[in-house]
Structure formats: structure tokens, C-alpha cells
Short mmCIF file of C-alpha atoms in Angstrom, two decimals:
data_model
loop_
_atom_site.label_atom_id
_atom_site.label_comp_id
_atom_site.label_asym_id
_atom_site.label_seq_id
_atom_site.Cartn_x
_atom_site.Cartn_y
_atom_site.Cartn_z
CA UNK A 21 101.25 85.40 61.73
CA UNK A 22 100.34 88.13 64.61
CA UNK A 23 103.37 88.88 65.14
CA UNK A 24 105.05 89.08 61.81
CA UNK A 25 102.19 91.51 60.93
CA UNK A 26 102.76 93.35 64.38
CA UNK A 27 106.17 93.89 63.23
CA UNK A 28 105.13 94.77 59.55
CA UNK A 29 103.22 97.54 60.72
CA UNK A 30 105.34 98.72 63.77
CA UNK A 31 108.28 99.14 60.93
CA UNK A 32 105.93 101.18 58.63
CA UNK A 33 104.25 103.23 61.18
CA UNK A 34 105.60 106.52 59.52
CA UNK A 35 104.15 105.65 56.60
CA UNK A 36 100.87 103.38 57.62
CA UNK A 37 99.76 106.67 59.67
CA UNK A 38 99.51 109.02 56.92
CA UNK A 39 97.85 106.95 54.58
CA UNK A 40 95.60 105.90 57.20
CA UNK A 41 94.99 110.16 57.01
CA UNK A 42 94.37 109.80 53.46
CA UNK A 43 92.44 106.93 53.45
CA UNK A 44 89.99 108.80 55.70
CA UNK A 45 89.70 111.74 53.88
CA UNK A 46 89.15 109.92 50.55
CA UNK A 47 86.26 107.72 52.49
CA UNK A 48 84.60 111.02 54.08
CA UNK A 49 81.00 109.51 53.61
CA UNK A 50 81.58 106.42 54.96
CA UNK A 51 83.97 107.35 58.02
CA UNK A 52 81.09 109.68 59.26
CA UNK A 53 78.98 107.07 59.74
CA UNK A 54 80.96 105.24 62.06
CA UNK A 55 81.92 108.06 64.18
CA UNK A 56 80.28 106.57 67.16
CA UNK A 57 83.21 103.85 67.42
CA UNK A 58 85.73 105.80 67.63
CA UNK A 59 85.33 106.45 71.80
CA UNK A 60 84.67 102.66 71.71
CA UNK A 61 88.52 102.19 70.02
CA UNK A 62 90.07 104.53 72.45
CA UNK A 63 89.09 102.60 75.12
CA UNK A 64 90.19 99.57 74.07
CA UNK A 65 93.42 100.77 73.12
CA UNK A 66 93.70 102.49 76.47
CA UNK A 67 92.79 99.21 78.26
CA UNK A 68 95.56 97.45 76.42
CA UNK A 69 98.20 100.30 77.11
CA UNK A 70 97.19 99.81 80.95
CA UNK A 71 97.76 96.37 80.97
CA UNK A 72 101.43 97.41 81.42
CA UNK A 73 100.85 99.59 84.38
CA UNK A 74 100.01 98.43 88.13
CA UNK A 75 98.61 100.32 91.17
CA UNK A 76 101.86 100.30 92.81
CA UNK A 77 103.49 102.41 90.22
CA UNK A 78 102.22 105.62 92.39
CA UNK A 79 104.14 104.62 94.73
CA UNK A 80 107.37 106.21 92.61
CA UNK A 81 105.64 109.82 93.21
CA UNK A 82 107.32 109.40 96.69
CA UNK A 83 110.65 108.56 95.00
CA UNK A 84 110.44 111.44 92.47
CA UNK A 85 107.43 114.13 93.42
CA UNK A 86 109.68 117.50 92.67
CA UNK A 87 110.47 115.15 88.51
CA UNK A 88 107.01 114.40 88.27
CA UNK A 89 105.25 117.53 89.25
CA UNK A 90 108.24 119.21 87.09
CA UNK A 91 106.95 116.73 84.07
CA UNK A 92 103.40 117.66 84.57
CA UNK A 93 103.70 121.05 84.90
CA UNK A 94 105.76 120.79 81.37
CA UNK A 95 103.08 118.75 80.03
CA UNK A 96 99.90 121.40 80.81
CA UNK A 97 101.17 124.42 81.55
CA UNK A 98 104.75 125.29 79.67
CA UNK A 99 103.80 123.42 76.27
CA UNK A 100 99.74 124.84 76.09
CA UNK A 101 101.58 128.27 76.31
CA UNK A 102 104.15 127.74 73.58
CA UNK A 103 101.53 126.40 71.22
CA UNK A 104 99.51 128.87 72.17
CA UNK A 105 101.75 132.06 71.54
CA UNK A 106 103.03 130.07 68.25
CA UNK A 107 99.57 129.62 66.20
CA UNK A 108 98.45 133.21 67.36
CA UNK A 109 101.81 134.63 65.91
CA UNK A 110 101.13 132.48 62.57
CA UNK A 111 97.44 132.32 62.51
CA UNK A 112 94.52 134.85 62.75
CA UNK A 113 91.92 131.64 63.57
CA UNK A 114 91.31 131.21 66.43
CA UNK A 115 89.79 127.07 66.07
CA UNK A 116 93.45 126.66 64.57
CA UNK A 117 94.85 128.00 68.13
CA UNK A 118 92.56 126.10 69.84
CA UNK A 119 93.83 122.80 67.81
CA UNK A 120 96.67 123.03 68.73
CA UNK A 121 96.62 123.94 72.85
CA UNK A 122 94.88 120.47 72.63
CA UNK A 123 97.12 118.67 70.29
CA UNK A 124 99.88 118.98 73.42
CA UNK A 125 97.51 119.73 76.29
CA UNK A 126 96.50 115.59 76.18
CA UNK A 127 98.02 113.56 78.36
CA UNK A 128 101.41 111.78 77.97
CA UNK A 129 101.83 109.22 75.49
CA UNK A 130 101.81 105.41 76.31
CA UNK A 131 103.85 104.28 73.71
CA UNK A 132 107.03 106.38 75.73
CA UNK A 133 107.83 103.62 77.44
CA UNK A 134 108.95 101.72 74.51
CA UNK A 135 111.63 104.72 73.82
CA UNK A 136 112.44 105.12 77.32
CA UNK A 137 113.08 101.14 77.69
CA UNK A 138 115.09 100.99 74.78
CA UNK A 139 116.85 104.23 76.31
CA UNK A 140 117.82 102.89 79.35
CA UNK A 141 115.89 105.80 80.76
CA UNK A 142 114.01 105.74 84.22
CA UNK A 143 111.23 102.65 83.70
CA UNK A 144 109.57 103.33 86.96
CA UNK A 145 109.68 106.96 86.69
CA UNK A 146 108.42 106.65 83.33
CA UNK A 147 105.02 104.48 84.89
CA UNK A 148 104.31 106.56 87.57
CA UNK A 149 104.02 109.36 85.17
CA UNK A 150 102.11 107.94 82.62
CA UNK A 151 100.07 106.56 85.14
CA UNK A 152 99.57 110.20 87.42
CA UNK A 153 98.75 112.51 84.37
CA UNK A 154 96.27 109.85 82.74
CA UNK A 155 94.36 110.35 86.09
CA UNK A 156 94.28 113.53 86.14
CA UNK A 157 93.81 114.32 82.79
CA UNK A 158 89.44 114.65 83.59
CA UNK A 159 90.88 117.62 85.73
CA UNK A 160 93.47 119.09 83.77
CA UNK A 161 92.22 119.19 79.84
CA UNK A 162 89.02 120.30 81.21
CA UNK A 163 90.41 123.24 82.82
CA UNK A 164 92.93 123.99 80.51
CA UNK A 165 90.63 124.25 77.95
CA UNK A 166 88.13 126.20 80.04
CA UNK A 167 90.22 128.77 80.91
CA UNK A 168 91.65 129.20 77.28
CA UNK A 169 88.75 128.79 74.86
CA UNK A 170 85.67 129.13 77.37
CA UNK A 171 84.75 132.71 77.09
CA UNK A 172 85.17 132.17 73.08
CA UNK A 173 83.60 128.71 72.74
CA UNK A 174 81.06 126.97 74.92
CA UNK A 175 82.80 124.21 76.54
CA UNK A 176 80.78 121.27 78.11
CA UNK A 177 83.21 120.58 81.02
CA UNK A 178 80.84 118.40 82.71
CA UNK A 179 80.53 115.97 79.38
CA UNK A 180 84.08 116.29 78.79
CA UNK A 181 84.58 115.24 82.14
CA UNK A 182 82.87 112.47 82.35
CA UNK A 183 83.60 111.24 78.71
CA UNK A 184 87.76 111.45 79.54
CA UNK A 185 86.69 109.19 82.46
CA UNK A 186 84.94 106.83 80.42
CA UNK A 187 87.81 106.54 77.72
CA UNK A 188 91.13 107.38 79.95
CA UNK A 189 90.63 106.68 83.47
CA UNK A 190 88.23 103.38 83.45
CA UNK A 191 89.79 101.66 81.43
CA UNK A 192 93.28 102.38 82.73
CA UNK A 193 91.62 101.03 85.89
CA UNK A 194 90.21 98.05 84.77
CA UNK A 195 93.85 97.30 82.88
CA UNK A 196 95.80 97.84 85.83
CA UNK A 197 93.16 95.72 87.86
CA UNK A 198 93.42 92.42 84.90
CA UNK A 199 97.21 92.55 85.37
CA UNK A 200 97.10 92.50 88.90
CA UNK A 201 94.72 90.15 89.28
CA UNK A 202 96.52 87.99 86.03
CA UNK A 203 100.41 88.91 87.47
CA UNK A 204 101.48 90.14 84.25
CA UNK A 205 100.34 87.15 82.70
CA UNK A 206 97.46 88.04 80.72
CA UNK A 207 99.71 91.13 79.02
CA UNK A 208 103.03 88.82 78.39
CA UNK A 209 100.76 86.14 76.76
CA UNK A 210 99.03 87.81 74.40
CA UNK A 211 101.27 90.43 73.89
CA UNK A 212 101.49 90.39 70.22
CA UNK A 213 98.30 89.88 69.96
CA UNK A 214 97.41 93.25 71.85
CA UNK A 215 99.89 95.16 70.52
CA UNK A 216 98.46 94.26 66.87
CA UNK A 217 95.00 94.91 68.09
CA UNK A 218 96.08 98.25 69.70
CA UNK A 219 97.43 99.46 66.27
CA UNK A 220 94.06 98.03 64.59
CA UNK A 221 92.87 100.63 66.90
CA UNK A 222 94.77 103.88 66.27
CA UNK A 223 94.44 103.35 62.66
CA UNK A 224 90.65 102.86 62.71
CA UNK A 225 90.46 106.27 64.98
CA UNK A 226 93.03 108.20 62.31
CA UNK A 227 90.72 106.98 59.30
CA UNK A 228 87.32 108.20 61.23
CA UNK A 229 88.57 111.11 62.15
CA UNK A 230 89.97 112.03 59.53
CA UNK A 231 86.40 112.14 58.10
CA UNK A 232 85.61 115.19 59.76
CA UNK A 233 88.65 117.60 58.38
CA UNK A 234 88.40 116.40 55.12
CA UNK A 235 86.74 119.31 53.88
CA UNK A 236 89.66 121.19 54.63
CA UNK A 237 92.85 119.05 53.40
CA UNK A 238 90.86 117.95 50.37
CA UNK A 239 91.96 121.56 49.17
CA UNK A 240 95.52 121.77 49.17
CA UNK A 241 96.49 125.07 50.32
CA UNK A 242 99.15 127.57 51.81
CA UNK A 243 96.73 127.47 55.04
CA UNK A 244 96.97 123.82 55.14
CA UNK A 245 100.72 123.11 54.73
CA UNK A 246 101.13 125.89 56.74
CA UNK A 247 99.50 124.24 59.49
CA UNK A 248 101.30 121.16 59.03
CA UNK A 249 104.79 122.60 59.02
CA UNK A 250 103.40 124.20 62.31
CA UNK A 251 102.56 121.30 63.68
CA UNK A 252 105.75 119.97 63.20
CA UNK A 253 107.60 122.92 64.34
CA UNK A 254 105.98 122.92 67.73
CA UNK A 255 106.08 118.75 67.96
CA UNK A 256 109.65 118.98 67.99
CA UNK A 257 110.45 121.91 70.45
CA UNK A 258 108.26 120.28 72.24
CA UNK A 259 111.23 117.16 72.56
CA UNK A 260 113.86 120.38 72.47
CA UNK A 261 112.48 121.62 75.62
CA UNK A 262 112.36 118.71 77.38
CA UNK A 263 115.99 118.02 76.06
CA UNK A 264 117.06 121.12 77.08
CA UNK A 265 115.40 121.80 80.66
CA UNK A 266 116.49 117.60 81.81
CA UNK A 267 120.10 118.83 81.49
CA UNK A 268 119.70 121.93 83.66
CA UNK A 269 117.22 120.56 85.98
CA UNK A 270 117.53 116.54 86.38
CA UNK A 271 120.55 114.85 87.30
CA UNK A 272 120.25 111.67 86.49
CA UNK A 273 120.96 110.83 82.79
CA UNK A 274 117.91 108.13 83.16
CA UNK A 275 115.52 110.73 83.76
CA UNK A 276 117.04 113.00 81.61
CA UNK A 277 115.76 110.33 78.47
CA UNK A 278 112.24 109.91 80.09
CA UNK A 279 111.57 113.55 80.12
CA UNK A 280 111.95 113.81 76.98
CA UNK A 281 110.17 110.61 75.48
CA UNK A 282 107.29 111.51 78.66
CA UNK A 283 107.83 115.37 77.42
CA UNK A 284 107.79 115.02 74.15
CA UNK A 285 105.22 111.97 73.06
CA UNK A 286 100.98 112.61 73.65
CA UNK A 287 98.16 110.53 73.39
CA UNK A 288 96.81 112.44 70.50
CA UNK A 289 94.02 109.83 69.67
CA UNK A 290 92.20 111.15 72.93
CA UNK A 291 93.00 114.76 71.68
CA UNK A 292 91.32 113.63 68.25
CA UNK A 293 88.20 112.53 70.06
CA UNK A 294 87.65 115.38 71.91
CA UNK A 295 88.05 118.00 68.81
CA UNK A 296 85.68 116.42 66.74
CA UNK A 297 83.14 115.64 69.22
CA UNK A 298 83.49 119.33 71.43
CA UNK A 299 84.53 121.93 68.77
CA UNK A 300 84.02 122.56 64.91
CA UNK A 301 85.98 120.40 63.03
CA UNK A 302 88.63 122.74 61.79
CA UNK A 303 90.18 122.29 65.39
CA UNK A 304 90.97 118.56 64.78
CA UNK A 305 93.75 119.64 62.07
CA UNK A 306 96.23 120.18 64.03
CA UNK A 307 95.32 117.70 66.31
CA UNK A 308 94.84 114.81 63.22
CA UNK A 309 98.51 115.97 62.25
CA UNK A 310 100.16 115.53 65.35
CA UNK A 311 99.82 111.54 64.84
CA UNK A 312 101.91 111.68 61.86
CA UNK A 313 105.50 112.79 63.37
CA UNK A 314 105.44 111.32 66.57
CA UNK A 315 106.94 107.64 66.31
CA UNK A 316 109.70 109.74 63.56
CA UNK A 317 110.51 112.47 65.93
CA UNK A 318 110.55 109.87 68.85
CA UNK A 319 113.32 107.85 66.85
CA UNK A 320 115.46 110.39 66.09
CA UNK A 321 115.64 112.07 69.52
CA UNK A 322 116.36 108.17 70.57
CA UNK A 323 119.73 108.87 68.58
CA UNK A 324 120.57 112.03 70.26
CA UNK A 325 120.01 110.03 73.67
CA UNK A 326 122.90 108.00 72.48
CA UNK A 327 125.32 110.02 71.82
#
């Protein structure tokens, strides 16, 4: 029964996301009252996600160190400045701009390495990135963030910090430490049951969340399509880019297809969290937003790796 609902919901994710948006907004009094489990959720479903990774899959930095610093540096420097110079040319707010530096500032999706599997891109590769920019993503959002919104909005660093340790990095940790200590059995005995819980998860944070913007999609406006269409617009350069600089830059046509699943997917959820629990919550749009083209954009980018 897990599994047949595991693949229920894995085939309606484009449309099981959104609602889950609407379902939030249309519950706003009840979904702020549970606000407190939504770091609780993220690191459960980053505990699951790790469950896949192992300590060895560093290792691959010495394989590929000029791919994955060239990854990275796409990740937190080239894609913060695109969304950056894209909401200030549309928008005159500046929490919208700030949105949406963190809706692709966050670290690299998990879920890539479904789409690079199925690819046939770089596995390994794929890991070792994952598994480098979660860890450093206490030091990177931080300071991205710092240096872009600090002199306009007080920043805790120091709570950010520690809170991206306690819902990215721990957790990662402790997975990677379970399927060591398990040898992969743990993850490919329950994995069904994980994956179904993992969903449970993301849903649960989309519906909280969505709590806190719902003052501003509840009135259905040029600002607010606007900002979708945006959001859109810079999700899908975003898997452009990476398209276009893995042709002139990598080699390989396997890590051509993970830079641009690893380029183009984020862990939004953590970017969620961090909006509405560091900024007014007019900077979660964006952010909220993000969730519902990735696994759409992700499959049809999977048909332009085939051809």
C-alpha cells in the first residue's frame, strides 16, 4: 500500500504541490499554529535524503575539484546575481529581491539524483556535490545573504548559522553515519517507506508555510502573477545556464546532465524555512513558488538530455 501511494503521489507531484499551496493559504489560522514543526520536517526529510549519501563520496572532489568548484560557484555566486539583477529590473521591493536571491542561493537539490540516474549522468559526481554544498551551505547562505540584504535588513547570521546546522548539516551527518553503519541496508529496505514519508514531509512544510504569505496571494493581483511568472522565468534559465555553460566548459556528456539537474534543482524547503522565520513574510513568495515548477522543469530538461 506504501508504495502504490508513493507512486500515486510521485506521478501527481505537479499537481499535489500546488494544492498543497492552496490548501495552506485557505487554512492560514491553523497552519500558523504549527509553525514550530516545520524545522522539525526539514530535518527529517534531510535525514532521509542522506541516507543515500556516504562519507566517502568526498572523496570524488579529488576526481573532479575544477566541476565541482565550477558547480558551486554557479550555485552561489552566478545564479544570486541573475536573480538579483532580474527582480530589481521588474520590481521596486526590495523583500521581493531578497525572495528570490534565496529562492536559488539554497543549496542543491536532493531529489537531482533521481534525474541524473535516470540520465545516465555522472552518479558520483552528482553525490559529492550534493554532499559538499549541503556542508557548506551554514557558510555560504549566511554570507550571501549578509553581504546582499545586511545593510538593508538585520540578519542574525549567528542563528542562521546554527539553525542551517541543525536542519542541513546534522542530519545529513547522522544519515550518512545510519547507512554506513547499516551498509545501505536500512535505506534499500525501507525505501518506499522513506520516500513516502519524505513527501509527507515537503507537503506538510508547503501547507505551513504557505500560512505566512497568504495575506498576499489571497488577493489575486498583477503583483502576484507577476511574481510567479518571474519565478518561473528565472527557474528555468537557471537549467538554461547550466545547459548552456556544460557544453562549453565540461566534456563529458555525463557531467554535462548533472550540471544541469545539480544546476538547476534547490532545496527550496530549507529556503522556505529561513524566509519565514528571518525576514517579513512577503520574502517567502518567491521562495513558496519555486516548489511548484521544479519536478516539471526537471522533466522536461530530462527530454532535452535525450536528444
Amino acid at each position: 500500500m506504501v508504495q502504490q501511494l508513493n507512486q500515486f503521489i510521485q506521478r501527481y507531484m505537479p499537481i499535489l504541490t500546488p494544492l498543497s499551496l492552496v490548501l495552506g493559504v485557505l487554512l492560514e489560522q491553523i497552519g500558523s499554529h504549527f509553525l514550530f514543526l516545520v524545522p522539525i520536517l526539514f530535518a527529517v526529510m534531510t535525514f532521509i535524503s542522506s541516507l543515500s549519501l556516504k562519507f566517502r563520496d568526498i572523496k570524488v572532489f579529488k576526481m573532479y575539484p575544477k566541476s565541482i568548484l565550477f558547480v558551486i560557484a554557479f550555485l552561489h555566486i552566478l545564479m544570486p546575481l541573475w536573480a538579483y539583477a532580474v527582480a530589481q529590473l521588474v520590481f521596486e521591493d526590495y523583500l521581493l529581491t531578497i525572495g528570490f536571491i534565496l529562492s536559488v542561493a539554497v543549496p542543491t537539490g536532493v531529489t537531482s539524483v533521481i534525474w541524473v540516474t535516470i540520465s545516465k549522468g555522472n552518479l558520483p559526481l552528482c553525490l559529492a556535490i550534493i554532499l559538499i554544498d549541503t556542508l557548506l551551505a551554514p557558510i555560504l547562505m549566511p554570507l550571501l545573504l549578509h553581504i546582499v540584504v545586511g545593510e538593508a535588513i538585520h540578519v542574525e547570521t549567528a542563528a542562521l548559522m546554527i539553525d542551517l546546522m541543525i536542519m542541513i548539516v546534522l542530519p545529513s551527518l547522522l544519515g550518512m553515519l545510519v547507512n554506513e553503519w547499516t551498509k545501505g541496508e536500512l535505506r534499500n529496505r525501507f525505501n518506499q517507506s522513506f520516500a513516502f514519508i519524505s513527501k509527507l514531509c515537503l507537503f506538510g512544510i508547503i501547507m505551513i508555510n504557505s500560512s505566512a504569505i497568504a495575506p498576499y496571494v489571497k488577493n489575486i493581483n498583477t503583483e502576484l502573477a507577476l511574481v510567479i511568472g518571474t519565478v518561473l522565468f528565472v527557474a528555468m534559465s537557471g537549467y538554461l545556464f547550466a545547459l548552456t555553460l556544460g557544453k562549453l566548459f565540461l566534456q563529458s556528456k555525463a557531467n554535462q546532465v548533472t550540471f544541469i539537474f545539480n544546476g538547476g534543482m534547490r532545496n527550496i524547503a530549507v529556503g522556505v524555512v529561513i524566509a519565514t522565520t528571518y525576514f517579513p513574510s512577503k520574502v517567502a513568495m518567491p521562495v513558496v513558488f519555486g516548489m511548484l515548477f521544479q519536478q516539471v522543469l526537471a522533466s522536461i530538461f530530462f527530454k532535452v538530455t535525450r536528444t
